[in-house]
Coordinates of N, CA and C in Angstrom, one line a residue:
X1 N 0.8 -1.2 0.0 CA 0.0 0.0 0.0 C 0.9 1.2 0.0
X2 N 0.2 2.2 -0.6 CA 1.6 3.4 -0.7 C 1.1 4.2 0.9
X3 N 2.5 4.6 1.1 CA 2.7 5.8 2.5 C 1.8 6.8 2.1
X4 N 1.4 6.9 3.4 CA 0.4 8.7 3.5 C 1.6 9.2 4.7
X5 N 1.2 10.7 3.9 CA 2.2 11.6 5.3 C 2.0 11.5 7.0
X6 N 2.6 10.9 7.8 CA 2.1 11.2 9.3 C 1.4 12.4 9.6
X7 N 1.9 13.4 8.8 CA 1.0 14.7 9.9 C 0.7 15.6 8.6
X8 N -0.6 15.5 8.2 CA -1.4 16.4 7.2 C -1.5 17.9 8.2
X9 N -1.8 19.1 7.6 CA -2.1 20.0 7.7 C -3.8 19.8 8.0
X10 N -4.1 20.4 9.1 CA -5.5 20.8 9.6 C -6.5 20.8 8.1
X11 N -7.5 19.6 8.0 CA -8.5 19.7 7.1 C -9.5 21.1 7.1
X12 N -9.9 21.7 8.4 CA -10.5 22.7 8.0 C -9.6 24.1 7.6
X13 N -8.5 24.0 7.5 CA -7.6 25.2 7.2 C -7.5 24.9 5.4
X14 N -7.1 23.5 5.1 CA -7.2 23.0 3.7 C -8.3 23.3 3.1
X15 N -9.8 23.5 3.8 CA -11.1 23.6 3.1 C -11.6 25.1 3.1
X16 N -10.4 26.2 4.4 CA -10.9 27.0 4.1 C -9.7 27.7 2.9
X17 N -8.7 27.3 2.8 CA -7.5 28.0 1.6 C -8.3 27.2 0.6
X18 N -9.2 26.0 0.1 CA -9.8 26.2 -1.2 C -10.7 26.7 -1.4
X19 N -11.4 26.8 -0.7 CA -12.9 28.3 -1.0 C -12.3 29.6 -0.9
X20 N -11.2 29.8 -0.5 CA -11.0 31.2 -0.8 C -10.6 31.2 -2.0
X21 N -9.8 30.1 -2.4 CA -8.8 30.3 -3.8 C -10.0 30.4 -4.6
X22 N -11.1 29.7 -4.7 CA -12.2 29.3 -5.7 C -12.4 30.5 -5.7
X23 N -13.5 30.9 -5.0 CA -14.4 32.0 -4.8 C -13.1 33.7 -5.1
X24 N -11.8 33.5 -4.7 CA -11.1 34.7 -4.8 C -11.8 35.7 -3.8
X25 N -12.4 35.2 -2.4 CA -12.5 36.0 -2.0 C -12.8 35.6 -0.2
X26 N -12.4 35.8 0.7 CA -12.3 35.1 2.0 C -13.8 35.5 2.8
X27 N -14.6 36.6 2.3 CA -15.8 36.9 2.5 C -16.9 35.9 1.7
X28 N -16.7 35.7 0.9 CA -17.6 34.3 -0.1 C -16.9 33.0 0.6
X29 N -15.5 32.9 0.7 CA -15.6 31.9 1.2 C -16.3 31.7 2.7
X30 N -16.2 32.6 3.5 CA -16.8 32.0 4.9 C -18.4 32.2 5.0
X31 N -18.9 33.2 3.6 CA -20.3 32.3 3.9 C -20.7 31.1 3.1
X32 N -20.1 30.6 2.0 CA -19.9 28.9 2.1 C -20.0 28.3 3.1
X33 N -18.5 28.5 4.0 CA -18.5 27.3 4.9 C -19.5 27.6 6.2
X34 N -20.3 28.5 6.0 CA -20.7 29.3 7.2 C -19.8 29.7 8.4
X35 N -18.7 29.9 8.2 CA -18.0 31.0 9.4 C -17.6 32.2 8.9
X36 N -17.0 32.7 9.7 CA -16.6 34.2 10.0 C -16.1 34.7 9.2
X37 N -15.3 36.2 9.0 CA -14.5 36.4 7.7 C -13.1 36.2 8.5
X38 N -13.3 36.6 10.0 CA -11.7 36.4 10.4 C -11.2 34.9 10.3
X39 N -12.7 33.8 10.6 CA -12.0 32.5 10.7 C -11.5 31.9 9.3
X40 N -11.6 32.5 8.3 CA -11.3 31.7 7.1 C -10.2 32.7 7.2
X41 N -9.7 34.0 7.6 CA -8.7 34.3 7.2 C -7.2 34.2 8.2
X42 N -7.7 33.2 9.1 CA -7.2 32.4 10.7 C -7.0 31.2 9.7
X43 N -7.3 30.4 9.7 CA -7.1 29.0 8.7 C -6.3 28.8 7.7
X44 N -6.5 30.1 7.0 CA -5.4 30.1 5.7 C -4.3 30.6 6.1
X45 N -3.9 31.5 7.4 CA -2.6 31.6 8.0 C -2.3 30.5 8.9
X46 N -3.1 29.6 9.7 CA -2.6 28.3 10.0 C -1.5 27.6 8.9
X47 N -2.4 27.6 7.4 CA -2.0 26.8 6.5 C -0.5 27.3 5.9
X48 N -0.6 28.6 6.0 CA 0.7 29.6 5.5 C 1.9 29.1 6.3
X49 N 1.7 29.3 7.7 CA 2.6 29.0 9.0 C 3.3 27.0 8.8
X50 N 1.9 26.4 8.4 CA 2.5 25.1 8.0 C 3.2 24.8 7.2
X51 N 3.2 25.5 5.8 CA 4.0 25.4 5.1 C 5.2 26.4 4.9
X52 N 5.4 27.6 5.6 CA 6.2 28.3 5.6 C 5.9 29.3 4.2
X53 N 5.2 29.7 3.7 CA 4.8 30.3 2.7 C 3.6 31.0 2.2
X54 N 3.7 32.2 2.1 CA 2.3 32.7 1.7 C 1.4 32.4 0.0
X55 N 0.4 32.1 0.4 CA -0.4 31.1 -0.3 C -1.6 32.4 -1.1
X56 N -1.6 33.3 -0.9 CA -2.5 34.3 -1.3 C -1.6 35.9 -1.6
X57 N -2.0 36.8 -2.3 CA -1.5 38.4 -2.0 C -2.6 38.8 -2.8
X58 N -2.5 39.8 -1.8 CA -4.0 41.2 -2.2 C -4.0 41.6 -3.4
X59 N -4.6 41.8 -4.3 CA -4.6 42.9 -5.4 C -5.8 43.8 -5.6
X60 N -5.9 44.7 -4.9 CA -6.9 45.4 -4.2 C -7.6 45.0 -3.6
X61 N -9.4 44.6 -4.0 CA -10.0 44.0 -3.2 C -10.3 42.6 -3.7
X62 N -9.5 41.8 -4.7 CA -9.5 40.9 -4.5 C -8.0 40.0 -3.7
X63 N -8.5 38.4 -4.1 CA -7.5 37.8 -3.7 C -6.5 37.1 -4.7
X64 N -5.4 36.9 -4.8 CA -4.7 36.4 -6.2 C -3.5 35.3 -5.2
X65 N -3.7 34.2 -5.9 CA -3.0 33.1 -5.5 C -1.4 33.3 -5.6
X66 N -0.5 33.2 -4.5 CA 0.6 33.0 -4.8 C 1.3 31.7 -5.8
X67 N 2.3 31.4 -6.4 CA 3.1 30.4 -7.1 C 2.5 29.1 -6.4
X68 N 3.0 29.2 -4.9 CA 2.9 27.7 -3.8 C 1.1 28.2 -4.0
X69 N 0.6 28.7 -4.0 CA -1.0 28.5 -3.9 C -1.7 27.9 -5.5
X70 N -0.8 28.3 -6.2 CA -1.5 27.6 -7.7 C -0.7 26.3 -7.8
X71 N 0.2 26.1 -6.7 CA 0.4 24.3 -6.8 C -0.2 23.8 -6.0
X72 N -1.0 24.2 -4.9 CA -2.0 23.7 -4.1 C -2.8 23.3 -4.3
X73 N -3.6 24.2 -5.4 CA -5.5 24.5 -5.6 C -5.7 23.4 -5.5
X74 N -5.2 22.6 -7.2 CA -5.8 22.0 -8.1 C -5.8 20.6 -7.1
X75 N -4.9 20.0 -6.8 CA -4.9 18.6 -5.7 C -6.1 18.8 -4.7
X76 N -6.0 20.2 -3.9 CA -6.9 20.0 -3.3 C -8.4 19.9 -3.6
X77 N -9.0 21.0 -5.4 CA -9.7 21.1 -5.4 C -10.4 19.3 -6.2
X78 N -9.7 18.4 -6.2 CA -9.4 17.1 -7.0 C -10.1 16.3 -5.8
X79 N -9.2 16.6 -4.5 CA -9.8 15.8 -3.2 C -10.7 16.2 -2.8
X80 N -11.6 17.3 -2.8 CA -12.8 17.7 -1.9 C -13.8 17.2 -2.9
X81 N -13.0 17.1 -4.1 CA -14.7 16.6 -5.1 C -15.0 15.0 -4.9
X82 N -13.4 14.5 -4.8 CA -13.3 13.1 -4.4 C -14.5 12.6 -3.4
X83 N -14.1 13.4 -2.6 CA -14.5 13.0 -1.0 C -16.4 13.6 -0.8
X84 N -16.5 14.2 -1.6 CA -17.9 14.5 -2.1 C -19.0 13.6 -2.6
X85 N -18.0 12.6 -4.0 CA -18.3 11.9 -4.6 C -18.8 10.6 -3.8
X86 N -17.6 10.2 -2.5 CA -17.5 8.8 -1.6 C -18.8 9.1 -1.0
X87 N -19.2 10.5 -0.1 CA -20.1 10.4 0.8 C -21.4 10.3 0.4
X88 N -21.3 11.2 -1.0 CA -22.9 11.4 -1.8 C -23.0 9.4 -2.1
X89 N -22.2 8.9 -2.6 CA -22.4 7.4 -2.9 C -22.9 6.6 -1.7
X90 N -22.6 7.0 -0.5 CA -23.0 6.3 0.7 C -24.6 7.0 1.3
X91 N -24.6 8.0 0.8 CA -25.8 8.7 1.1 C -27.2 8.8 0.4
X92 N -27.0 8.3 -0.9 CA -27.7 7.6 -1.6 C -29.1 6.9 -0.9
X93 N -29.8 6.7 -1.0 CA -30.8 5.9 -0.4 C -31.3 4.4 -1.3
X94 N -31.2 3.9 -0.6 CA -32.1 2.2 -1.8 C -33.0 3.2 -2.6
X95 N -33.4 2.1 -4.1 CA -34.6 2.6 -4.4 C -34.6 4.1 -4.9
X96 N -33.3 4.6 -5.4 CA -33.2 6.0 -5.7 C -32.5 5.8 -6.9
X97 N -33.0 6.6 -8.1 CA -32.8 6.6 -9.2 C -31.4 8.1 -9.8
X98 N -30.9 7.9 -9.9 CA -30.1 9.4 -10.3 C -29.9 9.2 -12.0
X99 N -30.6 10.2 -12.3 CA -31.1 10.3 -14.1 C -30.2 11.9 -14.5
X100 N -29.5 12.0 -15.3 CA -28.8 13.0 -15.9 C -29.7 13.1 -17.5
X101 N -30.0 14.1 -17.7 CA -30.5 14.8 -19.2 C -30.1 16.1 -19.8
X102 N -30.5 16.3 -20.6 CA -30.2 17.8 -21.5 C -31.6 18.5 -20.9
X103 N -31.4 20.1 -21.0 CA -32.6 21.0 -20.4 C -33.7 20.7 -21.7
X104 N -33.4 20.9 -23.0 CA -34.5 20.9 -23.8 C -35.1 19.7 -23.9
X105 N -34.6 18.4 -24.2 CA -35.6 17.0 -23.9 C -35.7 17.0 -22.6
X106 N -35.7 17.8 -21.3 CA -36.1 17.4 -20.3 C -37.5 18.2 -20.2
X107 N -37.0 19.1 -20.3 CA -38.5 19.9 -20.5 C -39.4 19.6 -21.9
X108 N -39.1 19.2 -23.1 CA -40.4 19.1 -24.4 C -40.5 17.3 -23.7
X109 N -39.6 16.7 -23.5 CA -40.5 15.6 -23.4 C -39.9 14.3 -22.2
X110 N -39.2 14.7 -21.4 CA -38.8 13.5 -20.4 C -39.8 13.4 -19.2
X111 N -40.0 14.7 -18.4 CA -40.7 15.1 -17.5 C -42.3 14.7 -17.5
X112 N -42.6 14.8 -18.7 CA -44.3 14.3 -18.7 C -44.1 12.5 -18.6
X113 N -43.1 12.6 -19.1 CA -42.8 10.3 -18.8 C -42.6 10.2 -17.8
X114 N -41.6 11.0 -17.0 CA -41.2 10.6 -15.7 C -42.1 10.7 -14.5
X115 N -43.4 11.8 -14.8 CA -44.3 11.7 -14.0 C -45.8 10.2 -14.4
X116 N -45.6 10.1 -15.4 CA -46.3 8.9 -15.5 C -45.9 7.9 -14.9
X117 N -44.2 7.5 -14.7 CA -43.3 6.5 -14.8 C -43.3 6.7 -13.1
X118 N -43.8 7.8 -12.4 CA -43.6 7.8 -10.7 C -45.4 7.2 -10.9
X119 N -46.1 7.6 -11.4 CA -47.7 7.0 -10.7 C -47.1 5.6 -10.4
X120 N -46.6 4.6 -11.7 CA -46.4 3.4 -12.2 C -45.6 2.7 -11.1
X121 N -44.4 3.0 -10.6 CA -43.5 2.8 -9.8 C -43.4 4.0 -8.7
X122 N -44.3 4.4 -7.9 CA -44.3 5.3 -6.6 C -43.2 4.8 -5.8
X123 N -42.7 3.5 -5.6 CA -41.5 2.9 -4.3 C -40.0 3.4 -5.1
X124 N -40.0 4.3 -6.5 CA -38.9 4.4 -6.9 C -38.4 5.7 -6.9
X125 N -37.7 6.8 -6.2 CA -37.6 7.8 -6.0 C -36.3 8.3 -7.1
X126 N -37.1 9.0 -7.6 CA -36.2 9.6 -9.1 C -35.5 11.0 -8.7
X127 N -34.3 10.7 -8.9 CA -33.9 12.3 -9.2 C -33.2 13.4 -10.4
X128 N -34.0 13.8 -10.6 CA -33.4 13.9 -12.4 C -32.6 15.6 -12.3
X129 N -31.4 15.4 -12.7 CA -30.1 16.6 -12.7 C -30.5 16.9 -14.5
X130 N -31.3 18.0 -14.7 CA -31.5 18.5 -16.3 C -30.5 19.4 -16.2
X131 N -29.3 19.2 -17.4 CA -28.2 20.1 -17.8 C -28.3 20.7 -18.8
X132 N -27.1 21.8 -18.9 CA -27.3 22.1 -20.4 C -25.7 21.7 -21.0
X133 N -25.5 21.0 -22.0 CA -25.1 20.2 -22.8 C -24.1 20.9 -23.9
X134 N -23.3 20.9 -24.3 CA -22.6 21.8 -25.5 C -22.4 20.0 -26.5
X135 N -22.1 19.4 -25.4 CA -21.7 17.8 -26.2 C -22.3 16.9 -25.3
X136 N -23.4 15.7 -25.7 CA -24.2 14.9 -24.7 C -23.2 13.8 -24.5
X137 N -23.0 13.8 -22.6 CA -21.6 13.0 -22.3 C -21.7 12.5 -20.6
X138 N -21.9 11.7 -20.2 CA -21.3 12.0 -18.9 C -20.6 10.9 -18.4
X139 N -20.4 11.0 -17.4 CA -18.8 10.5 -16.7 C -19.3 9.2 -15.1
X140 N -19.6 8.1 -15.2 CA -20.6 8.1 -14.5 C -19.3 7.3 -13.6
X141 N -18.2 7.5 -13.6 CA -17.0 7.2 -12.5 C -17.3 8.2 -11.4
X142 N -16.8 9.8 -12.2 CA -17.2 10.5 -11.7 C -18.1 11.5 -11.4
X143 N -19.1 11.1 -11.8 CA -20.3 12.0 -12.0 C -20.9 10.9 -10.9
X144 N -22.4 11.9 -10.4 CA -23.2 10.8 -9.4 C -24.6 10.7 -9.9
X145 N -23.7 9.7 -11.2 CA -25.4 9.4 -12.2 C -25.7 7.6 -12.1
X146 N -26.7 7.2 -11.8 CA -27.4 6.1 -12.3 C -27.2 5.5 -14.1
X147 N -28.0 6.5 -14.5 CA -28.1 6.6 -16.0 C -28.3 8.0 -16.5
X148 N -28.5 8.1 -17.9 CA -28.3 9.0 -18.7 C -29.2 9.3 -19.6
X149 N -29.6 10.2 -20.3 CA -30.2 10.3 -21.4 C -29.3 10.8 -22.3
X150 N -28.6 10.4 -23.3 CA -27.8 11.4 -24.3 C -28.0 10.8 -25.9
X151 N -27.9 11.9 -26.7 CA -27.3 12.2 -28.4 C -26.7 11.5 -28.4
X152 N -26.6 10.7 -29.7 CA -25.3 9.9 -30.0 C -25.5 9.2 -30.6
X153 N -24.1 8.2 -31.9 CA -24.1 8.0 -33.0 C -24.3 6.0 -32.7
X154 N -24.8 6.2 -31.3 CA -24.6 4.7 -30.8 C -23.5 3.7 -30.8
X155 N -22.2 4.4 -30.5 CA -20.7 4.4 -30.0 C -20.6 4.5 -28.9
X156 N -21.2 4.0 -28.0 CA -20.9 3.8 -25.9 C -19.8 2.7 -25.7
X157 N -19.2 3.2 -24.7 CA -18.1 2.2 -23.9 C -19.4 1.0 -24.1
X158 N -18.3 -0.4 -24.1 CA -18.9 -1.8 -24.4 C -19.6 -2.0 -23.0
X159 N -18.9 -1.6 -21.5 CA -19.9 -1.8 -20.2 C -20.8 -0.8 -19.9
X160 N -21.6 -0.3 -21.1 CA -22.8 0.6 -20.6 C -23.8 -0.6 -21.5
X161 N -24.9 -0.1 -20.7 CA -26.4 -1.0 -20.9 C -26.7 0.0 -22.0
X162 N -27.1 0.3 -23.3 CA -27.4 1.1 -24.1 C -29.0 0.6 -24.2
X163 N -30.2 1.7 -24.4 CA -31.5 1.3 -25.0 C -31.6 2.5 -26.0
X164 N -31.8 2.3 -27.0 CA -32.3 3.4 -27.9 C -33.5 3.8 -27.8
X165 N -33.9 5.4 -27.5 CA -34.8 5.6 -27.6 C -35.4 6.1 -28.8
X166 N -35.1 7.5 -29.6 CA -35.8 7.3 -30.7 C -34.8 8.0 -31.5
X167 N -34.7 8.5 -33.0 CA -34.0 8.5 -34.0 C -34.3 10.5 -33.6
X168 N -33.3 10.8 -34.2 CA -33.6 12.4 -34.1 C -33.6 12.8 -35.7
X169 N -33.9 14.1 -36.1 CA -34.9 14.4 -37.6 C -34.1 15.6 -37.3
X170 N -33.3 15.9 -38.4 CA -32.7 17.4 -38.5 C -33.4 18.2 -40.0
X171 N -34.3 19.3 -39.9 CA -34.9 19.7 -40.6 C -34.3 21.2 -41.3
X172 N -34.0 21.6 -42.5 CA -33.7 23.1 -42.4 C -35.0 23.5 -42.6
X173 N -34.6 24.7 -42.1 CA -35.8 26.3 -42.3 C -35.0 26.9 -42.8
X174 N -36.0 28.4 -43.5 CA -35.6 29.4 -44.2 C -36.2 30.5 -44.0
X175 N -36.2 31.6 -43.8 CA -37.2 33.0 -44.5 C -37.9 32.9 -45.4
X176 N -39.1 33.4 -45.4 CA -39.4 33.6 -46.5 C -38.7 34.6 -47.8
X177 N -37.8 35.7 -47.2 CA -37.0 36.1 -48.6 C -36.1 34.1 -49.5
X178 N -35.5 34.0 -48.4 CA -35.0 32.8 -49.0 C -35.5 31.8 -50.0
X179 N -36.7 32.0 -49.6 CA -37.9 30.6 -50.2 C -38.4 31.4 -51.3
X180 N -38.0 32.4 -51.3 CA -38.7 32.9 -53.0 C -37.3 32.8 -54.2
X181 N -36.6 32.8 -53.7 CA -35.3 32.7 -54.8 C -35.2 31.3 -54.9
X182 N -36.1 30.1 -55.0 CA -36.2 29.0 -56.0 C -35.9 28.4 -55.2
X183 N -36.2 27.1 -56.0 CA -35.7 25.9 -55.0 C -34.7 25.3 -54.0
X184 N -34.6 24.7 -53.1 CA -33.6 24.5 -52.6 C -33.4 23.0 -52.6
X185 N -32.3 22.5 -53.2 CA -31.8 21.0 -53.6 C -30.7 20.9 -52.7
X186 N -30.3 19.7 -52.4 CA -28.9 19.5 -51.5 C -28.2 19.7 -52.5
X187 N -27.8 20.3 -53.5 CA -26.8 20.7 -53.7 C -26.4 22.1 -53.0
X188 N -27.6 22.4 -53.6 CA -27.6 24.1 -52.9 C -27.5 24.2 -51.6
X189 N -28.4 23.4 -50.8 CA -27.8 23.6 -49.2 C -26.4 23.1 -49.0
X190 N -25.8 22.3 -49.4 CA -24.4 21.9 -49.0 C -23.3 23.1 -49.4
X191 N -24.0 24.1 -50.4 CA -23.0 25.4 -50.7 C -23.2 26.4 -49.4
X192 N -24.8 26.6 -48.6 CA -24.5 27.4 -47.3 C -24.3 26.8 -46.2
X193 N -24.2 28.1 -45.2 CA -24.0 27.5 -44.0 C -25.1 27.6 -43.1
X194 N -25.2 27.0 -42.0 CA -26.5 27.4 -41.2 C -26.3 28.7 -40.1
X195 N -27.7 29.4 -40.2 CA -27.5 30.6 -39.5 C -27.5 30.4 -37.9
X196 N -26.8 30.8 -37.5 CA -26.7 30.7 -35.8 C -27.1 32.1 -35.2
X197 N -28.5 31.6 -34.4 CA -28.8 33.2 -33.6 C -27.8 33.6 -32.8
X198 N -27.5 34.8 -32.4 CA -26.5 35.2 -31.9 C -26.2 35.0 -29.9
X199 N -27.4 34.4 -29.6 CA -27.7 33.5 -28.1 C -26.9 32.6 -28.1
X200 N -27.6 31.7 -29.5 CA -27.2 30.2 -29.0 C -25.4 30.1 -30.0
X201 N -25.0 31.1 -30.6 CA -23.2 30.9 -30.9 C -23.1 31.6 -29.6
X202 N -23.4 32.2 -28.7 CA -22.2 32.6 -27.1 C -22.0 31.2 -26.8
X203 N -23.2 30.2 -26.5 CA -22.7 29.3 -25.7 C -22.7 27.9 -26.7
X204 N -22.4 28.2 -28.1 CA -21.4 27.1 -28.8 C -22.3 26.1 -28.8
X205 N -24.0 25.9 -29.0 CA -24.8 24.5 -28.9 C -24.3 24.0 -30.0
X206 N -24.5 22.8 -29.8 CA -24.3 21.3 -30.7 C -25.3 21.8 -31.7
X207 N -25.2 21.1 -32.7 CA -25.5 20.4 -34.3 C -25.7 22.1 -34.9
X208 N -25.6 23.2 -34.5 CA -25.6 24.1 -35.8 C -24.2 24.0 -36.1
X209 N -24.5 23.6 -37.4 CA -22.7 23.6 -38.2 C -23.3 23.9 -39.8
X210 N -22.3 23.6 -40.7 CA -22.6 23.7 -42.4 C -23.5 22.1 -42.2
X211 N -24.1 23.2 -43.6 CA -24.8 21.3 -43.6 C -24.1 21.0 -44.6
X212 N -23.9 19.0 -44.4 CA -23.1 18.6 -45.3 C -23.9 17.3 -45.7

């Protein structure tokens, strides 16, 4: 078995130097953890004093990570998700379903099933996490999903249970200026590209691309 260090640094001084690093700010961080602004800023000089090094400097009113604090974060912020992961897994209840989906099929059409699907099985307590998606994917090592609802070309890791639900229909539209200057044949559509509203290119959604 590999060695752990005999003497870690104080867990709550480690939990209060990552909420401040996160947050950038020791006032957000102590109403996270719910304490004080002095105790988070008591904790992260515990942690300073342990390691001989300052782990933060001011830049006005915020906070900016020293060198030794940007080799810190990330391990730490790695173990607190860890240890998130272990206790939500133990906390789980029998009989509890954890379902991951996209916001638009959860709202046009998962939610009216899922309420039929509780009359049908009332002893099955469902909890459905509706996300929003740029690529339909999840991680179910580390994610704390049951199953999934996702897109896809029906290419899953060989140990997932796959059920297809239904085939998806990509349709173009046009304006009506468009629709008066003549037909449109795939040849013609494969010469443009598709218009992206200027909402959905900020946040990069899946399938508007050229059509090919």
């Amino acid at each position: 078995m590999p060695e752990h260090p005999s003497r870690l640094p104080p867990l709550y001084a480690l939990r209060a130097f990552e909420a401040a690093a996160r947050h950038g700010s020791f006032t957000r961080a102590a109403q996270e953890l719910s304490l004080t602004q002095s105790a988070v800023s008591r904790h992260v000089r515990t942690l300073e004093e342990t390691f001989g090094c300052r782990l933060f400097e001011r830049a006005g009113r915020q906070l900016a990570l020293t060198e030794p604090g940007k080799l810190l974060l990330p391990g730490l912020s790695e173990g607190f998700e860890a240890l998130a992961r272990a206790c939500g897994n133990l906390a789980v209840a029998e009989g509890t379903l954890r379902l991951k989906a996209p916001t638009t099929l959860s709202l046009r059409w998962l939610l009216a099933r899922l309420a039929r699907f509780r009359q049908l099985s009332p002893q099955l307590d469902i909890q459905l996490t509706s996300v929003w998606m740029a690529s339909d994917r999840v991680d179910f090592v580390h994610e704390p999903f049951d199953c999934a609802v996702l897109l896809g070309d029906g290419r899953f890791p060989v140990d997932w249970e796959v059920v297809p639900l239904f085939e998806e229909w990509l349709v173009p539209v046009c304006s009506p200026a468009a629709a008066r200057e003549g037909a449109w044949d795939l040849a013609r559509l494969q010469g443009k590209n598709c218009c992206i509203p200027p909402s959905t290119a900020a946040t990069g959604a899946a399938g508007c691309r050229p059509w090919a």
